[in-house]
CSV table of C-alpha atoms in Angstrom, one decimal:
chain,number,residue,atom,x,y,z
I,1,MET,CA,-0.1,-0.1,0.0
I,2,LYS,CA,1.2,3.4,-0.6
I,3,ARG,CA,2.6,5.1,2.6
I,4,ILE,CA,1.9,8.6,3.8
I,5,SER,CA,4.7,10.4,5.6
I,6,VAL,CA,4.2,13.4,7.6
I,7,VAL,CA,6.6,13.6,10.8
I,8,LEU,CA,5.5,9.8,11.0
I,9,SER,CA,5.1,6.9,8.5
I,10,PHE,CA,1.3,5.5,7.9
I,11,ALA,CA,-0.2,2.4,6.7
I,12,LEU,CA,-3.1,0.4,6.4
I,13,VAL,CA,-2.8,-3.3,7.1
I,14,ALA,CA,-5.2,-6.5,8.4
I,15,SER,CA,-6.2,-5.8,12.4
I,16,LEU,CA,-8.9,-7.4,14.2
I,17,VAL,CA,-11.5,-6.0,16.2
I,18,VAL,CA,-11.5,-9.3,18.5
I,19,GLY,CA,-8.7,-11.9,17.9
I,20,ALA,CA,-5.4,-12.5,18.0
I,21,ARG,CA,-2.9,-9.5,19.1
I,22,PRO,CA,0.5,-8.8,17.8
I,23,ALA,CA,3.0,-10.1,20.1
I,24,ALA,CA,4.0,-7.8,22.9
I,25,ALA,CA,6.4,-5.1,22.1
I,26,GLY,CA,10.4,-5.4,23.2
I,27,PRO,CA,11.9,-2.1,24.2
I,28,THR,CA,13.6,-1.9,20.6
I,29,ASP,CA,10.3,-2.7,18.7
I,30,PRO,CA,8.5,-0.4,16.3
I,31,SER,CA,5.5,1.2,18.0
I,32,TYR,CA,2.2,1.4,16.4
I,33,ILE,CA,-1.4,1.9,16.4
I,34,TYR,CA,-4.3,-0.5,14.6
I,35,GLY,CA,-7.6,-1.4,15.1
I,36,THR,CA,-10.8,-1.5,13.2
I,37,ALA,CA,-13.7,0.9,12.8
I,38,PHE,CA,-17.3,-0.9,12.7
I,39,ASP,CA,-20.7,-0.3,13.2
I,40,ALA,CA,-21.3,-0.3,17.4
I,41,GLN,CA,-25.2,-2.1,16.4
I,42,THR,CA,-24.2,-4.4,13.2
I,43,PHE,CA,-20.5,-4.8,13.7
I,44,ALA,CA,-20.0,-4.5,10.2
I,45,PRO,CA,-16.4,-3.1,9.2
I,46,LEU,CA,-16.7,0.6,7.9
I,47,ALA,CA,-14.6,1.1,4.8
I,48,GLY,CA,-13.1,4.4,4.0
I,49,VAL,CA,-13.2,5.7,7.2
I,50,CYS,CA,-11.0,9.1,8.1
I,51,VAL,CA,-8.6,8.5,10.8
I,52,VAL,CA,-7.0,11.6,12.5
I,53,LEU,CA,-4.3,12.0,15.0
I,54,GLY,CA,-5.5,14.1,17.7
I,55,PRO,CA,-6.6,16.5,19.1
I,56,ALA,CA,-7.0,19.0,16.4
I,57,LEU,CA,-9.0,17.8,13.8
I,58,VAL,CA,-6.4,18.5,10.7
I,59,ARG,CA,-6.3,16.2,8.4
I,60,CYS,CA,-6.5,12.5,7.7
I,61,ILE,CA,-3.7,10.4,8.2
I,62,ALA,CA,-5.0,7.1,7.2
I,63,TYR,CA,-8.1,5.7,6.1
I,64,THR,CA,-9.7,2.5,7.1
I,65,ASP,CA,-9.7,-0.4,3.8
I,66,ALA,CA,-12.3,-2.5,2.6
I,67,ASN,CA,-12.1,-4.6,6.1
I,68,GLY,CA,-12.7,-1.8,8.2
I,69,ARG,CA,-8.7,-1.6,9.1
I,70,TYR,CA,-6.2,0.6,9.8
I,71,GLN,CA,-3.0,1.2,11.1
I,72,ILE,CA,-0.5,4.1,12.0
I,73,ASP,CA,3.2,3.5,12.2
I,74,PHE,CA,5.5,5.1,13.9
I,75,PRO,CA,9.7,5.4,13.0
I,76,PRO,CA,11.7,2.5,14.4
I,77,GLY,CA,13.0,3.6,17.8
I,78,ASP,CA,10.6,6.8,18.3
I,79,ILE,CA,9.7,6.5,22.3
I,80,ILE,CA,6.5,8.0,22.3
I,81,SER,CA,5.8,9.3,26.0
I,82,SER,CA,2.8,11.7,25.6
I,83,GLU,CA,-0.7,10.5,25.6
I,84,GLN,CA,-2.3,10.4,22.5
I,85,GLU,CA,-6.2,10.4,20.7
I,86,LEU,CA,-7.5,9.2,17.8
I,87,HIS,CA,-10.6,10.8,15.9
I,88,PHE,CA,-12.6,9.1,13.5
I,89,LEU,CA,-15.0,10.4,11.1
I,90,TYR,CA,-17.5,9.1,8.5
I,91,ARG,CA,-19.4,12.1,8.1
I,92,ASP,CA,-20.7,11.9,4.7
I,93,ARG,CA,-21.7,8.1,5.4
I,94,GLY,CA,-24.2,9.7,8.3
I,95,TYR,CA,-22.3,8.7,11.1
I,96,ALA,CA,-21.2,10.8,14.0
I,97,ASP,CA,-17.2,11.1,15.0
I,98,TYR,CA,-15.9,8.7,17.3
I,99,ASP,CA,-13.3,9.9,19.7
I,100,SER,CA,-10.7,7.4,21.1
I,101,PRO,CA,-10.1,7.5,24.9
I,102,ARG,CA,-6.5,8.7,25.6
I,103,PHE,CA,-4.0,6.2,25.7
I,104,VAL,CA,0.2,5.6,25.3
I,105,VAL,CA,1.7,4.3,22.9
I,106,ARG,CA,3.8,0.8,23.7
I,107,GLY,CA,4.4,-1.1,20.8
I,108,ALA,CA,1.8,-2.6,19.3
I,109,THR,CA,-1.4,-0.8,20.4
I,110,PHE,CA,-5.1,-1.6,19.8
I,111,GLN,CA,-7.1,1.1,19.5
I,112,PRO,CA,-11.2,0.0,17.7
I,113,ALA,CA,-13.8,2.8,17.0
I,114,PRO,CA,-17.0,1.4,17.6
I,115,MET,CA,-19.4,4.0,15.2
I,116,THR,CA,-22.9,5.7,15.6
I,117,LEU,CA,-25.2,7.1,13.2
I,118,ALA,CA,-25.8,10.2,13.8
I,119,GLY,CA,-28.9,10.4,16.0
I,120,THR,CA,-29.1,6.6,16.9
I,121,THR,CA,-29.7,6.0,20.1
I,122,PRO,CA,-29.3,2.5,22.4
I,123,ASP,CA,-32.2,0.1,22.8
I,124,THR,CA,-33.3,-0.3,26.7
I,125,ALA,CA,-35.2,-3.3,26.1
I,126,CYS,CA,-35.5,-6.3,23.5
I,127,VAL,CA,-38.9,-7.4,22.7
I,128,THR,CA,-38.5,-11.0,21.4
I,129,PRO,CA,-41.8,-12.7,22.2
I,130,GLY,CA,-42.4,-15.7,24.4
I,131,GLU,CA,-40.5,-16.8,26.8
I,132,PRO,CA,-36.8,-18.1,26.8
I,133,THR,CA,-35.9,-20.8,25.9
I,134,GLN,CA,-33.1,-20.8,28.7
I,135,SER,CA,-31.4,-17.9,30.7
I,136,LEU,CA,-27.6,-17.3,31.5
I,137,TYR,CA,-26.4,-15.0,34.2
I,138,LEU,CA,-22.9,-13.0,34.3
I,139,PRO,CA,-22.4,-11.2,37.7
I,140,ASN,CA,-19.6,-9.2,36.7
I,141,VAL,CA,-19.1,-7.5,33.5
I,142,THR,CA,-16.5,-4.3,33.0
I,143,LYS,CA,-15.1,-2.0,30.8
I,144,THR,CA,-12.3,-0.6,31.5
I,145,LEU,CA,-12.6,-0.5,34.8
I,146,GLY,CA,-9.9,1.0,36.7
I,147,GLY,CA,-8.4,3.1,33.9
I,148,PRO,CA,-7.8,2.5,29.9
I,149,THR,CA,-6.1,-0.7,30.7
I,150,GLY,CA,-8.3,-1.6,33.4
I,151,TRP,CA,-9.9,-4.8,33.9
I,152,GLN,CA,-12.6,-5.9,30.9
I,153,THR,CA,-14.6,-8.4,30.2
I,154,PRO,CA,-15.0,-9.8,26.4
I,155,PHE,CA,-18.0,-12.8,27.1
I,156,ILE,CA,-18.6,-15.9,24.2
I,157,VAL,CA,-22.0,-17.0,23.8
I,158,GLN,CA,-22.5,-20.6,22.0
I,159,ASN,CA,-25.7,-22.3,20.8
I,160,THR,CA,-25.6,-25.7,22.4
I,161,GLY,CA,-28.9,-27.1,21.0
I,162,ALA,CA,-30.4,-28.5,18.0
I,163,ALA,CA,-32.2,-24.9,16.3
I,164,ALA,CA,-31.2,-21.4,15.6
I,165,THR,CA,-31.8,-19.1,18.5
I,166,THR,CA,-32.2,-15.1,18.8
I,167,LEU,CA,-30.1,-14.1,22.1
I,168,GLU,CA,-30.8,-10.9,24.2
I,169,VAL,CA,-28.3,-9.8,26.1
I,170,SER,CA,-29.4,-7.0,29.2
I,171,PHE,CA,-26.8,-5.0,31.0
I,172,TYR,CA,-27.5,-3.8,34.0
I,173,ARG,CA,-25.8,-1.0,35.9
I,174,PHE,CA,-23.8,-1.8,39.1
I,175,ALA,CA,-24.5,2.0,40.5
I,176,ASP,CA,-28.0,2.0,40.2
I,177,GLY,CA,-29.2,-1.2,38.6
I,178,SER,CA,-30.4,0.6,35.6
I,179,LEU,CA,-30.7,-1.2,32.4
I,180,VAL,CA,-28.4,0.5,30.0
I,181,PHE,CA,-29.2,-1.3,26.9
I,182,CYS,CA,-30.4,-4.4,25.4
I,183,ARG,CA,-28.3,-6.0,22.0
I,184,ARG,CA,-30.3,-8.6,20.4
I,185,ILE,CA,-28.4,-11.3,18.1
I,186,GLN,CA,-30.5,-12.8,15.5
I,187,ASN,CA,-30.4,-16.8,14.2
I,188,LEU,CA,-27.6,-17.7,15.6
I,189,ARG,CA,-27.0,-21.2,14.2
I,190,PRO,CA,-26.2,-24.1,16.3
I,191,GLY,CA,-22.7,-25.2,17.3
I,192,SER,CA,-22.2,-21.3,16.6
I,193,SER,CA,-20.9,-18.8,19.2
I,194,PHE,CA,-21.3,-14.7,19.6
I,195,ALA,CA,-18.8,-12.7,21.1
I,196,ASP,CA,-19.2,-9.4,23.0
I,197,VAL,CA,-16.4,-6.8,23.6
I,198,PRO,CA,-17.6,-4.5,26.3
I,199,ASN,CA,-14.5,-2.1,25.5
I,200,ASN,CA,-16.4,-1.7,22.1
I,201,ASP,CA,-19.6,-0.9,23.3
I,202,ILE,CA,-20.0,2.8,23.3
I,203,TYR,CA,-23.3,2.9,25.2
I,204,LEU,CA,-21.3,1.4,28.1
I,205,GLY,CA,-19.3,4.1,30.6
I,206,GLN,CA,-15.5,4.0,30.7
I,207,SER,CA,-14.6,2.4,33.7
I,208,SER,CA,-17.7,0.7,34.5
I,209,GLN,CA,-19.4,-2.1,35.9
I,210,TYR,CA,-22.2,-4.2,35.2
I,211,SER,CA,-24.1,-7.5,35.2
I,212,VAL,CA,-25.7,-9.1,32.1
I,213,VAL,CA,-28.7,-11.3,31.5
I,214,ILE,CA,-28.6,-13.4,28.5
I,215,ARG,CA,-32.0,-14.7,27.3
I,216,SER,CA,-32.2,-17.1,24.3
I,217,PHE,CA,-35.4,-17.9,22.3
I,218,GLY,CA,-34.9,-21.2,20.0
I,219,ALA,CA,-32.4,-23.1,21.9
I,220,THR,CA,-30.2,-23.9,25.3
I,221,VAL,CA,-26.7,-22.2,25.1
I,222,VAL,CA,-23.3,-21.5,27.4
I,223,SER,CA,-21.2,-18.6,27.9
I,224,VAL,CA,-17.5,-17.7,29.6
I,225,VAL,CA,-16.3,-14.6,30.7
I,226,ASN,CA,-12.7,-13.7,30.1
I,227,GLU,CA,-11.5,-11.6,32.2
I,228,HIS,CA,-8.6,-9.3,32.3
I,229,GLN,CA,-6.3,-5.9,32.5
I,230,GLY,CA,-2.9,-4.8,32.0
I,231,SER,CA,-0.1,-5.5,29.9
I,232,GLY,CA,3.7,-7.0,29.5
I,233,ASP,CA,4.7,-8.0,33.1
I,234,ARG,CA,1.3,-6.1,35.1
I,235,ALA,CA,-1.2,-8.2,32.5
I,236,GLU,CA,-3.4,-10.5,34.2
I,237,ALA,CA,-6.2,-12.6,33.2
I,238,MET,CA,-8.9,-15.2,34.8
I,239,ALA,CA,-12.4,-16.4,33.3
I,240,TYR,CA,-15.7,-17.7,34.7
I,241,ASP,CA,-18.7,-19.5,33.4
I,242,GLY,CA,-22.3,-18.3,32.8
I,243,TYR,CA,-24.8,-19.6,35.5
I,244,ALA,CA,-28.0,-21.2,34.4
I,245,VAL,CA,-29.4,-21.6,37.8
I,246,GLY,CA,-28.9,-20.7,41.2
I,247,ALA,CA,-29.1,-21.3,44.7
I,248,SER,CA,-30.6,-19.5,48.1
I,249,SER,CA,-27.4,-20.8,49.9
I,250,VAL,CA,-23.5,-20.1,48.2
I,251,PHE,CA,-20.0,-21.4,49.8
I,252,LEU,CA,-16.8,-19.8,49.2
I,253,PRO,CA,-14.3,-21.4,51.2
I,254,ASN,CA,-11.7,-19.0,50.7
I,255,ILE,CA,-11.8,-15.4,51.2
I,256,THR,CA,-9.2,-13.5,52.2
I,257,ARG,CA,-8.3,-9.7,53.3
I,258,ARG,CA,-5.1,-8.5,52.7
I,259,PHE,CA,-3.4,-12.4,53.4
I,260,PHE,CA,0.5,-12.4,51.9
I,261,GLY,CA,-0.8,-9.8,49.5
I,262,TYR,CA,-4.1,-11.6,48.2
I,263,VAL,CA,-7.4,-10.1,47.9
I,264,THR,CA,-10.8,-11.9,47.3
I,265,PRO,CA,-13.4,-9.7,45.9
I,266,PHE,CA,-16.7,-11.4,45.4
I,267,ILE,CA,-19.9,-10.4,43.1
I,268,ILE,CA,-23.4,-11.8,44.0
I,269,GLN,CA,-26.0,-12.0,41.1
I,270,ASN,CA,-29.8,-12.2,41.2
I,271,LEU,CA,-30.9,-14.6,39.4
I,272,GLY,CA,-35.0,-15.1,40.3
I,273,GLN,CA,-37.7,-12.7,39.6
I,274,SER,CA,-38.2,-10.6,43.0
I,275,THR,CA,-35.8,-8.6,44.7
I,276,VAL,CA,-33.9,-10.3,47.1
I,277,THR,CA,-31.9,-9.2,50.2
I,278,ALA,CA,-28.4,-11.6,50.3
I,279,GLN,CA,-26.6,-12.0,53.4
I,280,ALA,CA,-22.6,-13.2,53.5
I,281,ARG,CA,-21.6,-14.5,56.7
I,282,PHE,CA,-18.0,-14.7,57.3
I,283,VAL,CA,-16.1,-17.1,59.8
I,284,SER,CA,-12.4,-16.5,60.3
I,285,PHE,CA,-10.3,-19.7,59.5
I,286,ASP,CA,-8.3,-19.5,63.0
I,287,GLY,CA,-11.2,-18.7,65.2
I,288,THR,CA,-9.1,-15.6,66.4
I,289,ALA,CA,-11.4,-12.6,64.5
I,290,PRO,CA,-14.9,-12.1,65.2
I,291,GLU,CA,-17.9,-13.3,62.8
I,292,TRP,CA,-19.2,-10.7,60.4
I,293,THR,CA,-22.0,-10.3,58.6
I,294,VAL,CA,-23.0,-7.9,55.1
I,295,GLN,CA,-26.0,-7.6,53.5
I,296,ARG,CA,-26.9,-6.4,49.5
I,297,THR,CA,-30.0,-6.0,48.5
I,298,LEU,CA,-30.4,-7.2,44.8
I,299,GLN,CA,-33.3,-6.0,41.9
I,300,SER,CA,-33.5,-9.2,39.6
I,301,GLY,CA,-30.9,-9.9,37.4
I,302,ARG,CA,-28.7,-7.7,39.1
I,303,SER,CA,-25.4,-7.6,40.9
I,304,GLN,CA,-23.6,-6.1,43.6
I,305,PHE,CA,-20.4,-6.5,45.1
I,306,VAL,CA,-18.4,-7.3,48.3
I,307,ASP,CA,-14.9,-6.0,48.9
I,308,PRO,CA,-13.3,-7.6,51.8
I,309,ASN,CA,-10.7,-4.9,52.1
I,310,SER,CA,-13.6,-2.3,52.3
I,311,GLU,CA,-15.5,-4.3,55.1
I,312,PRO,CA,-14.8,-2.7,58.5
I,313,GLY,CA,-15.3,-5.5,60.7
I,314,LEU,CA,-12.9,-7.5,58.8
I,315,MET,CA,-9.5,-8.2,59.8
I,316,ASP,CA,-5.7,-8.0,58.1
I,317,GLY,CA,-4.0,-10.6,57.3
I,318,LYS,CA,-7.2,-12.9,57.6
I,319,GLN,CA,-8.4,-15.8,55.6
I,320,TYR,CA,-12.3,-16.1,56.3
I,321,SER,CA,-15.1,-19.0,54.7
I,322,VAL,CA,-18.3,-17.3,53.7
I,323,THR,CA,-21.6,-18.4,53.0
I,324,VAL,CA,-24.0,-16.2,51.2
I,325,THR,CA,-27.6,-16.7,51.5
I,326,ALA,CA,-30.8,-15.1,49.9
I,327,GLY,CA,-34.6,-15.7,50.0
I,328,GLY,CA,-34.5,-16.4,46.3
I,329,PRO,CA,-31.9,-17.9,43.7
I,330,ILE,CA,-28.3,-16.5,43.8
I,331,ALA,CA,-24.5,-16.8,41.9
I,332,VAL,CA,-21.8,-15.6,43.1
I,333,VAL,CA,-18.4,-15.4,41.3
I,334,VAL,CA,-14.7,-14.8,43.1
I,335,ASN,CA,-12.1,-12.5,41.6
I,336,THR,CA,-8.6,-13.5,43.6
I,337,HIS,CA,-6.2,-10.7,43.4
I,338,ASN,CA,-2.2,-10.0,44.1
I,339,ASP,CA,-2.0,-7.1,41.9
I,340,ALA,CA,-0.9,-4.7,44.4
I,341,ALA,CA,1.5,-1.7,43.0
I,342,THR,CA,4.4,-3.3,44.5
I,343,VAL,CA,3.9,-6.5,43.3
I,344,ALA,CA,6.4,-6.9,39.9
I,345,LYS,CA,4.5,-9.7,38.2
I,346,PRO,CA,1.0,-9.9,39.4
I,347,VAL,CA,-1.6,-13.3,39.7
I,348,ALA,CA,-4.8,-13.3,39.4
I,349,TYR,CA,-7.8,-16.3,39.2
I,350,SER,CA,-11.1,-16.5,39.5
I,351,THR,CA,-13.7,-19.5,41.1
I,352,ASP,CA,-17.3,-20.1,41.1
I,353,GLY,CA,-19.2,-20.3,44.5
I,354,LEU,CA,-20.7,-23.4,45.5
């Protein structure tokens, strides 16, 4: 392809919205920005989108190719220490401008551009008639939680039935339980999967947390949630499965508060149709800490978290067993971290409540 030279070099090459990314760059590897511009509702790639390296909308330094892909190359050896921002313009096709969050370029740096037609508003409810064949519950779905490289949770739903199905994917805000929007996926074929990347959803706020309910009309489904944050030596990754059923008592064998650096926030989701109050009872392993109970009120389909490091009745350096009870079916996922700023190589893993 023809390269454009200004202060930097620019090129258009293949890169995917979801899929394999280039390997982490070393200190002498070239730096570049890459990604895909696509319709935020249909996920269709958008060709010919003008890409501007901001902050000023001076000139298009690249255009997306037929697959919606772009790449911006920096000269080898350049160290780009200042924050960057991109602007994506597609005004002649009726799309609103999309401005990326500010970011720092480190090696291969991924910046997708979910774009919407001007005046488009998200659906606040889905309208598939009848009762769902199955519902799945994802207690913890996030977008850039903690900052641009913070926790994100792409999730995948697979049709495990013998017929095509329609999915309704509803996002509920942790802060107030409100329905943010509902995405409808039609004709998901048997054995096929649908992937959702919250970081690409412009209807979700930055550094935000959601519970998700997936309703399938036509077939049974399963889902897995991939949680990850950071990059290089600071990268962490974990995963959990979506829940099809819950229980009125859920057991968490190992919950800690600053125990050799480990902390275990857990998230409770209401799988029933009525509002419930969940009680989490903490009992220390060695019996030297007082028992402690916390409560969370949960609307249908909604989630709330419990952070042991923030609970005033718990003691540092302790391990607890926890029993969570409620007047209806609930599910709990536990995220275990050892990732303080002083830890050279953080670790994390996720477990389901039992």
